[in-house]
Structure formats: C-alpha cells, structure tokens
Coordinates of C-alpha atoms in Angstrom, one line a residue:
M209 CA 19.2 25.9 21.6
R210 CA 17.1 23.7 19.9
C211 CA 16.3 20.4 21.2
V212 CA 14.0 18.9 19.1
G213 CA 13.6 17.6 15.7
T214 CA 10.9 15.7 14.2
V215 CA 7.3 16.1 15.8
V216 CA 4.7 13.9 14.6
R217 CA 0.7 14.7 16.0
G218 CA -2.3 12.4 14.9
I219 CA -4.9 14.6 14.4
R220 CA -8.0 13.5 15.5
T221 CA -11.3 14.6 13.1
P222 CA -15.1 14.1 13.0
I223 CA -15.9 10.4 11.7
I224 CA -16.0 11.3 7.8
K225 CA -18.4 10.0 5.9
E226 CA -19.6 10.0 2.3
N227 CA -20.7 13.3 1.1
D228 CA -18.8 14.9 3.6
D229 CA -17.0 18.5 3.0
L230 CA -13.5 16.9 3.1
V231 CA -11.1 19.6 2.8
S232 CA -13.1 21.8 5.5
I233 CA -12.9 18.8 7.9
V234 CA -9.5 18.7 7.5
V235 CA -8.4 22.1 8.0
D236 CA -10.4 22.7 10.4
S237 CA -9.0 19.8 12.9
L238 CA -5.8 21.5 12.2
M239 CA -6.3 24.6 13.5
A240 CA -8.5 23.3 16.0
A241 CA -5.1 21.3 16.9
K242 CA -3.1 24.3 17.3
E243 CA -5.4 25.9 19.4
S244 CA -5.4 22.8 21.6
E245 CA -2.2 22.1 21.5
G246 CA -0.4 25.7 21.0
F247 CA 2.3 24.6 18.0
E248 CA 3.1 27.0 15.4
F249 CA 3.0 26.2 11.6
K250 CA 5.7 26.9 10.1
D251 CA 7.4 26.2 6.0
K252 CA 7.6 22.8 5.0
D253 CA 5.4 21.1 7.6
V254 CA 3.4 18.2 6.3
V255 CA -0.2 17.4 6.5
A256 CA -0.8 14.2 5.3
I257 CA -4.6 12.4 4.9
T258 CA -5.3 8.7 4.8
E259 CA -6.7 7.4 1.4
A260 CA -9.8 5.8 3.2
V261 CA -11.4 9.0 4.1
V262 CA -10.9 10.7 0.8
G263 CA -12.3 7.3 -0.9
I264 CA -15.1 7.2 1.5
S265 CA -15.7 11.2 1.1
E266 CA -15.4 11.4 -2.6
G267 CA -18.6 8.2 -2.5
N268 CA -16.1 5.7 -4.6
Y269 CA -17.9 2.6 -4.2
V270 CA -18.5 -0.5 -6.1
T271 CA -20.7 -3.2 -5.3
V272 CA -20.2 -7.1 -5.5
D273 CA -22.6 -7.0 -8.7
D274 CA -20.6 -4.1 -10.5
V275 CA -17.8 -6.2 -10.3
A276 CA -19.6 -9.5 -11.5
A277 CA -21.0 -7.7 -14.4
D278 CA -17.0 -6.4 -15.5
V279 CA -15.6 -9.4 -14.7
Q280 CA -18.3 -11.3 -16.9
K281 CA -17.9 -8.3 -20.1
K282 CA -14.2 -9.3 -20.0
F283 CA -14.8 -13.0 -19.8
P284 CA -17.6 -13.8 -21.7
S285 CA -16.3 -17.7 -21.5
K286 CA -17.0 -17.5 -17.6
K287 CA -14.3 -19.7 -16.8
I288 CA -10.9 -17.5 -16.0
G289 CA -7.7 -18.5 -14.0
I290 CA -7.0 -16.1 -11.2
T291 CA -3.6 -15.4 -10.6
N292 CA -1.8 -14.7 -7.4
P293 CA -4.0 -12.9 -5.1
I294 CA -3.3 -11.5 -2.0
L295 CA -4.7 -13.7 0.6
S296 CA -6.7 -10.9 2.6
R297 CA -10.0 -10.8 3.8
N298 CA -10.3 -6.9 4.2
R299 CA -8.5 -6.8 0.6
F300 CA -9.7 -9.3 -1.5
S301 CA -12.2 -11.5 -0.4
I302 CA -15.0 -9.2 -1.8
I303 CA -13.5 -9.0 -4.9
L304 CA -13.6 -12.6 -5.2
K305 CA -16.9 -13.1 -4.1
G306 CA -17.6 -10.3 -7.3
I307 CA -15.6 -12.8 -9.7
A308 CA -17.4 -15.9 -8.4
R309 CA -20.4 -14.3 -8.7
G310 CA -19.8 -13.6 -12.8
M311 CA -18.2 -17.1 -13.3
D312 CA -19.0 -20.8 -13.7
K313 CA -15.3 -22.2 -12.5
I314 CA -12.0 -20.2 -11.8
T315 CA -8.9 -22.2 -11.3
L316 CA -6.9 -19.8 -8.9
L317 CA -2.8 -19.9 -8.7
T318 CA -1.2 -18.8 -5.4
S319 CA 2.5 -18.3 -5.1
F320 CA 3.6 -20.1 -2.3
P321 CA 4.6 -20.7 1.0
A322 CA 3.1 -16.9 1.0
D323 CA 1.3 -14.6 -0.9
E324 CA 2.8 -11.2 -3.0
V325 CA 3.0 -9.2 0.8
G326 CA 3.8 -11.9 2.8
N327 CA 0.4 -13.7 4.0
G328 CA 1.3 -17.3 4.5
I329 CA -0.4 -20.6 3.7
M330 CA 1.2 -23.4 4.0
D331 CA 3.7 -24.6 7.5
E332 CA 7.2 -23.7 5.9
K333 CA 9.2 -26.0 8.0
I334 CA 6.6 -29.1 6.4
L335 CA 7.5 -27.8 2.6
D336 CA 11.3 -27.9 3.7
E337 CA 10.9 -31.8 4.7
S338 CA 8.7 -32.4 2.3
E339 CA 9.6 -33.6 -1.5
Y340 CA 8.4 -30.1 -2.7
H341 CA 10.6 -27.2 -3.5
L342 CA 9.9 -23.1 -4.5
G343 CA 9.8 -24.4 -8.5
S344 CA 7.1 -27.5 -7.9
V345 CA 3.7 -27.0 -9.0
I346 CA 1.5 -28.1 -5.9
S347 CA -2.5 -29.5 -6.7
E348 CA -5.0 -28.8 -4.4
E349 CA -5.1 -32.4 -3.4
E350 CA -1.2 -32.3 -2.8
Y351 CA -1.7 -29.1 -0.8
Y352 CA -4.2 -31.0 1.9
E353 CA -2.7 -34.4 2.0
T354 CA 1.2 -32.5 2.7
F355 CA 0.0 -29.4 4.6
G356 CA -3.6 -30.2 6.0
S357 CA -5.8 -27.5 6.7
W358 CA -2.9 -25.0 7.8
K359 CA -3.9 -22.1 10.1
H360 CA -2.7 -18.6 9.9
P361 CA -1.1 -18.0 13.4
F362 CA -2.2 -14.5 13.5
T363 CA -5.6 -14.9 12.0
G364 CA -6.3 -18.6 13.2
I365 CA -7.7 -18.9 8.9
N366 CA -6.3 -21.3 6.5
M367 CA -7.3 -18.5 3.4
I368 CA -7.5 -21.3 1.2
D369 CA -10.7 -22.9 3.0
F370 CA -12.0 -19.5 3.2
Y371 CA -11.6 -19.0 -0.3
K372 CA -13.2 -21.8 -1.1
E373 CA -15.9 -21.8 0.8
L374 CA -16.9 -18.0 -0.8
I375 CA -16.3 -19.1 -4.4
E376 CA -18.3 -22.3 -3.8
S377 CA -21.1 -19.9 -1.8
E378 CA -21.3 -18.0 -5.7
D379 CA -22.6 -21.3 -7.1
C380 CA -18.8 -21.5 -9.1
E381 CA -16.7 -24.4 -9.1
V382 CA -13.0 -23.9 -8.0
E383 CA -9.7 -25.5 -8.3
F384 CA -6.6 -24.4 -6.7
V385 CA -3.1 -24.9 -8.0
F386 CA 0.0 -23.7 -5.9
S387 CA 2.8 -21.9 -8.2
N388 CA 5.5 -19.7 -7.9
D389 CA 6.0 -19.4 -11.9
V390 CA 2.6 -17.6 -13.5
K391 CA 2.6 -18.8 -16.6
T392 CA 1.8 -22.2 -14.8
I393 CA -2.0 -21.0 -15.2
L394 CA -1.9 -21.3 -19.0
D395 CA -1.5 -25.2 -18.7
Y396 CA -5.3 -24.6 -17.6
T397 CA -6.7 -22.1 -19.0
N398 CA -6.2 -19.1 -21.4
D399 CA -8.4 -16.4 -19.9
V400 CA -6.6 -15.1 -17.0
L401 CA -7.3 -12.2 -14.3
S402 CA -3.6 -11.1 -12.7
C403 CA -4.0 -9.9 -9.5
D404 CA -0.7 -9.1 -8.3
I405 CA -0.2 -5.6 -7.1
H406 CA 3.3 -4.3 -7.6
T407 CA 4.5 -6.3 -10.3
R408 CA 1.0 -6.2 -12.3
E409 CA 2.3 -4.7 -15.6
K410 CA 5.4 -7.1 -16.0
T411 CA 2.9 -10.1 -15.4
T412 CA 0.1 -9.0 -17.7
K413 CA 3.1 -8.6 -20.2
L414 CA 4.6 -11.9 -19.5
L415 CA 0.8 -13.9 -20.0
K416 CA 0.1 -11.9 -23.0
E417 CA 3.3 -13.1 -24.8
N418 CA 2.5 -16.4 -23.9
G419 CA -0.9 -16.3 -25.7
A420 CA -3.3 -15.8 -22.5
H421 CA -6.3 -13.6 -22.9
V422 CA -5.6 -11.5 -20.2
Y423 CA -6.4 -8.7 -17.7
G424 CA -4.8 -7.2 -15.1
L425 CA -7.1 -6.3 -11.3
Y426 CA -5.9 -2.8 -12.4
E427 CA -8.4 -3.0 -15.3
V428 CA -11.8 -3.9 -13.8
M429 CA -13.9 -1.2 -12.7
S430 CA -11.4 1.5 -14.2
E431 CA -14.5 2.6 -15.9
P432 CA -18.0 2.8 -14.1
N433 CA -20.7 0.1 -14.1
G434 CA -23.7 2.9 -14.8
D435 CA -23.2 5.0 -11.8
S436 CA -20.7 3.1 -9.9
G437 CA -17.3 4.3 -8.5
F438 CA -14.0 3.5 -10.6
N439 CA -10.4 4.0 -10.3
P440 CA -9.2 4.9 -13.8
E441 CA -5.3 4.6 -12.4
Y442 CA -5.4 1.3 -10.4
G443 CA -9.5 -0.2 -10.9
L444 CA -9.7 -2.6 -7.6
L445 CA -6.2 -2.7 -6.7
G446 CA -6.2 -0.6 -2.9
S447 CA -9.9 -1.3 -2.5
N448 CA -11.0 -2.2 1.0
K449 CA -14.1 -4.3 2.6
A450 CA -16.7 -2.0 3.4
T451 CA -19.6 -4.1 3.4
E452 CA -20.7 -7.9 2.6
E453 CA -21.7 -6.3 -0.7
R454 CA -19.9 -2.9 -1.5
L455 CA -16.1 -2.0 -1.5
K456 CA -14.4 1.3 -1.1
L457 CA -12.1 2.1 -4.0
F458 CA -8.6 3.4 -4.0
P459 CA -9.2 7.8 -4.4
K460 CA -9.3 9.2 -7.6
T461 CA -9.4 12.8 -6.4
G462 CA -6.3 13.2 -4.1
Q463 CA -5.0 15.5 -6.1
K464 CA -7.7 18.1 -6.1
V465 CA -7.8 17.4 -2.1
V466 CA -4.2 18.0 -1.7
E467 CA -4.1 21.1 -4.0
E468 CA -7.2 22.4 -2.2
V469 CA -6.0 21.8 1.2
Q470 CA -2.6 23.0 0.7
K471 CA -4.0 26.5 -0.8
R472 CA -6.2 27.3 1.9
L473 CA -3.7 26.3 5.0
I474 CA -1.1 28.6 2.9
E475 CA -4.0 31.6 3.1
L476 CA -4.9 31.1 7.1
T477 CA -1.0 30.7 7.9
G478 CA 1.0 32.3 5.8
K479 CA 3.4 29.3 5.9
Q480 CA 4.5 27.2 2.5
I481 CA 2.9 23.6 3.9
E482 CA 3.1 20.2 1.8
V483 CA -0.2 18.3 1.6
M484 CA 0.0 14.6 1.0
V485 CA -2.7 11.6 0.4
Y486 CA -1.0 8.1 1.9
G487 CA -2.2 4.6 2.5
D488 CA -0.5 2.0 3.4
G489 CA 2.8 2.2 4.6
A490 CA 6.1 0.5 2.4
F491 CA 7.5 -1.6 5.5
K492 CA 7.7 -5.5 6.7
D493 CA 6.9 -6.8 9.7
P494 CA 10.3 -9.0 10.8
V495 CA 7.7 -11.2 13.0
G496 CA 4.4 -11.8 10.8
K497 CA 6.6 -11.5 7.7
I498 CA 4.1 -9.5 6.3
W499 CA 4.8 -6.3 3.7
E500 CA 2.4 -3.7 4.5
L501 CA 1.9 -2.4 1.2
A502 CA -0.7 -4.0 0.4
D503 CA -1.8 -0.6 -1.9
P504 CA -0.4 0.1 -5.5
V505 CA 1.4 2.9 -4.6
V506 CA 2.2 4.5 -0.3
S507 CA 0.5 7.7 -1.9
P508 CA -1.6 8.6 -4.7
A509 CA -1.6 12.3 -4.6
H510 CA 0.9 14.8 -3.2
T511 CA 1.9 18.5 -3.5
D512 CA 4.9 19.2 -5.5
G513 CA 6.8 20.0 -2.6
L514 CA 7.3 16.3 -1.5
V515 CA 8.6 15.2 -5.0
G516 CA 12.4 13.5 -4.5
Y517 CA 14.1 12.1 -2.6
P518 CA 16.1 12.4 0.8
N519 CA 19.7 14.2 0.4
E520 CA 21.3 13.8 3.8
I521 CA 24.9 13.1 4.8
K522 CA 25.3 10.2 7.3
L523 CA 26.4 12.1 10.6
K524 CA 28.2 8.7 11.8
Y525 CA 30.0 8.6 8.4
V526 CA 31.3 12.1 8.8
S527 CA 32.1 11.6 12.8
D528 CA 34.3 8.6 12.2
N529 CA 36.2 9.6 9.3
Q530 CA 36.5 13.2 8.4
F531 CA 36.2 14.8 12.1
A532 CA 37.7 11.5 13.9
D533 CA 39.7 13.6 15.9
L534 CA 37.3 16.4 17.4
K535 CA 35.0 16.1 20.0
G536 CA 32.0 17.9 21.5
D537 CA 31.1 21.5 20.5
E538 CA 33.9 21.5 18.1
L539 CA 32.6 18.3 16.2
K540 CA 29.0 19.6 16.4
E541 CA 30.2 22.9 14.8
A542 CA 32.1 21.4 12.2
I543 CA 29.4 18.7 11.3
K544 CA 26.7 21.5 11.0
E545 CA 29.6 23.3 8.7
E546 CA 29.2 20.2 6.9
I547 CA 25.9 19.8 6.5
R548 CA 25.4 23.6 5.0
N549 CA 28.1 23.2 2.4
K550 CA 26.8 20.0 1.2
D551 CA 26.0 19.5 -2.4
K552 CA 22.3 20.0 -3.9
D553 CA 22.9 16.3 -4.9
L554 CA 25.0 13.7 -3.0
T555 CA 23.8 10.7 -5.6
G556 CA 26.9 8.3 -5.1
Q557 CA 29.3 9.9 -2.7
M558 CA 30.5 7.8 0.0
I559 CA 29.2 10.4 2.5
T560 CA 25.4 9.4 2.6
E561 CA 26.3 5.9 2.5
G562 CA 23.8 3.9 5.3
T563 CA 21.4 6.7 4.6
T564 CA 18.0 5.2 3.2
P565 CA 17.6 5.5 -0.5
R566 CA 13.7 6.0 -0.7
V567 CA 11.2 8.2 -2.2
L568 CA 10.1 10.8 0.4
T569 CA 6.4 10.3 -0.3
D570 CA 7.3 6.3 0.8
L571 CA 9.2 7.4 3.9
I572 CA 6.8 10.0 4.7
G573 CA 3.5 8.0 4.3
S574 CA 5.3 4.9 6.2
L575 CA 5.3 7.3 8.9
C576 CA 2.0 8.4 8.7
D577 CA 0.5 4.9 8.7
L578 CA 2.6 3.9 11.7
T579 CA 1.2 7.1 13.8
S580 CA -2.5 6.5 12.5
G581 CA -2.5 2.9 12.3
S582 CA -5.4 0.8 11.0
G583 CA -7.9 0.5 14.3
D584 CA -9.6 3.0 16.8
K585 CA -6.7 5.7 17.4
G586 CA -9.5 8.0 15.3
T587 CA -6.6 10.4 13.3
P588 CA -7.1 10.3 10.1
V589 CA -4.9 13.2 9.4
V590 CA -1.0 13.5 10.3
F591 CA 1.1 16.5 11.1
I592 CA 4.4 16.4 10.8
Q593 CA 6.9 19.7 11.7
G594 CA 10.8 19.3 11.2
Y595 CA 10.7 16.3 8.6
F596 CA 13.5 18.4 6.2
D597 CA 15.3 20.3 9.2
N598 CA 18.7 18.9 10.0
L599 CA 21.3 19.3 12.7
A600 CA 22.1 22.6 11.2
N601 CA 18.8 24.2 11.6
E602 CA 18.4 26.2 15.0

C-alpha cells in the first residue's frame, strides 16, 4: 500500500555564473541527486528552475547608465512622475537610481498605507486616528508631520527616507505624494512612468486616456542599449539588484531552457518529465502582510504538461455527503472509485467546493519558492514527484 503522496526535493547545484551551461548543470545535478538519494524518475515528475539562475546564466544584465539613457530617451523633458513603485531595496532601488541619474526632477506618487505587494510606509494606527483616509492626497510635508520617519518593523528602514536620499544623491530633485488614485500624478506632471506590476496595463491605459505621456516600467529596457541585456516582454519588471550599478533582468530564454532540459531528461530516463522556470510564489505572509509576488508572473516559462488548472474533488465534501454512512476501508474504496470516475472537467460542480482555483504553475511555483527560499539553501532546482497523483494512484 502506498503511504506517501507528493515529495519535494531541493536539488543542490554548483554556483551558477554568467555564460554557464545551465541545461547541463540542471540535468547533471538531478542525475547526481538520483544516485545520492536513491529515487527513480516517473512520468509527470516536475523539475523547476529558479528564474534567478536562468537570468544569471544568460547574462541578462543592464547597468544604471543603461536605465538612465533609456528613460532619458523616453522623457526628454527630464521631469517625470513615477507612480506606485514597490518599496524595495532589492527590487526597485537600483532602477530608481537609474531613473534619477537621467532626470532633473521626479514627483514620486506612492499608494498608502502600503505598496502594491504590502510593504508598509506608515503606522496604520496613526492613519486611523488622523484626519486622513484612504481617499486622501497627502503631501510629503504632511506625511512627515503626521507619521514621522516611520521605520518598517522587519527592515528597520523608512523607505521614503531611503528613496529620497538615493534620488538626491544623483543630483535629482524629488517630491513625494501619497495617494491611492494614480490620476493624482496628473496634477503635477503629464510625463509619467508607471511602475506597478500586476495592474500595469490597466494603469497605463487609464493614464493615457487622461492625457498623460506615459510608459510602463515593462517598456523600459525592453530593447537593448548597445550590447546590454533586455527583456522584450517585461522590461525592468522582475529585475533584481546585482551590484550598486547593475541589475539582473527577468530571464528571456526560459522557454528554450525548459524544453532542452525536458528533452535531455526524457532521453536519459524514458519518462515524461515536465519542466518550468519559477520566480516569486503567489502567496501572502499573514504576519508581515507582504504579498510575495514582486515578479510579473510566477512562471515565465514551462512545458506544455503544466498548462491548466487542478481538476480535483474535495475529499471532505465527498466523505461528509455522498458517503456519510461509510467508514474505514469501505469509505476509502468508495472515494477511490469516485476519483477514478470523475469528469475530466469538474468546473462548477459542488464536488470541487473548497479546492484551490489557481493555475498549476502558480501553485507549483509557490511550492518551489517556499522550498528553495531566497537565502542560502543552495537549491535553485526543485524536483517534485507525485504532485499529479491522487488517492486512487497506487
């Protein structure tokens, strides 16, 4: 009798650097793990590769000067509004440094009490007790008068102070505005760089309809500056700080990587193994209030077998309703038979009530992100077995 369902393993690899043969590293590391751990490959196993090592190996980098040149080309007035950037030293500070280097003045509008992914910028208790509400427009002066230099409890940093110092260090003037209506920026300037992630298309469309000369952050470095890196689909979205003068972009060769890894693994194992590239997981921390997904998508590349949604029945629902009078082995066998005979598309049926309605790559990518973490585990490849199995599989 099978006693284990899904098994997830973080796979250690060599430290991956620019121009490394990532496909060979991934495949060789998996084969070494097989010998070390004694597992066997099976059909519908999943191999997931973190986007960071894909971007590193392909050498997809841009410099602060590259960003400055592109923004300057898009906004020759050199005076722009920036709307709703995430408040992150890793994700946005080097981007902001490049923007400031190319501009003379920035009006930076941020949502409050937190950014798009939950990074706070003020004490919410003070906000509740103040004259301001979520529909207010708060000036920089009013922000400091009311909230002071509020420090995030996890980082110990006030990101408004941090961004202000960074912009001014590039000899660029800055003014902060706090508003949850992106159109507020048009009271200050018509030249706008929209920096939100998941509502980017809606925001740029809205601003254009209201007369703005607007680009989205996904349109900055969407083409190369000389021999620089670029991402034609996401631009600077999904980028990470590499050094104080360099950014690693979201990968652009991921689909080629996953298809080649899959091909080699099928040749070596004879099994139909699925492969994906994953970035941030799509989950929210209930304590820190941070929504993890600062990347534009969870999975920028994956093989065809990972397309779609789960098609699962809810065991608790079946047990409590259809088989309420059964127990023990009789109940288990009845549920197995129900699983074997389930429809290929259970959409809208009560039997699915309580299952998670998310795409497979978001679910699997979140599992992988939690497995590999963002620190020093050294496992940029995740190997998953049994994810597509159910109770009826022996």
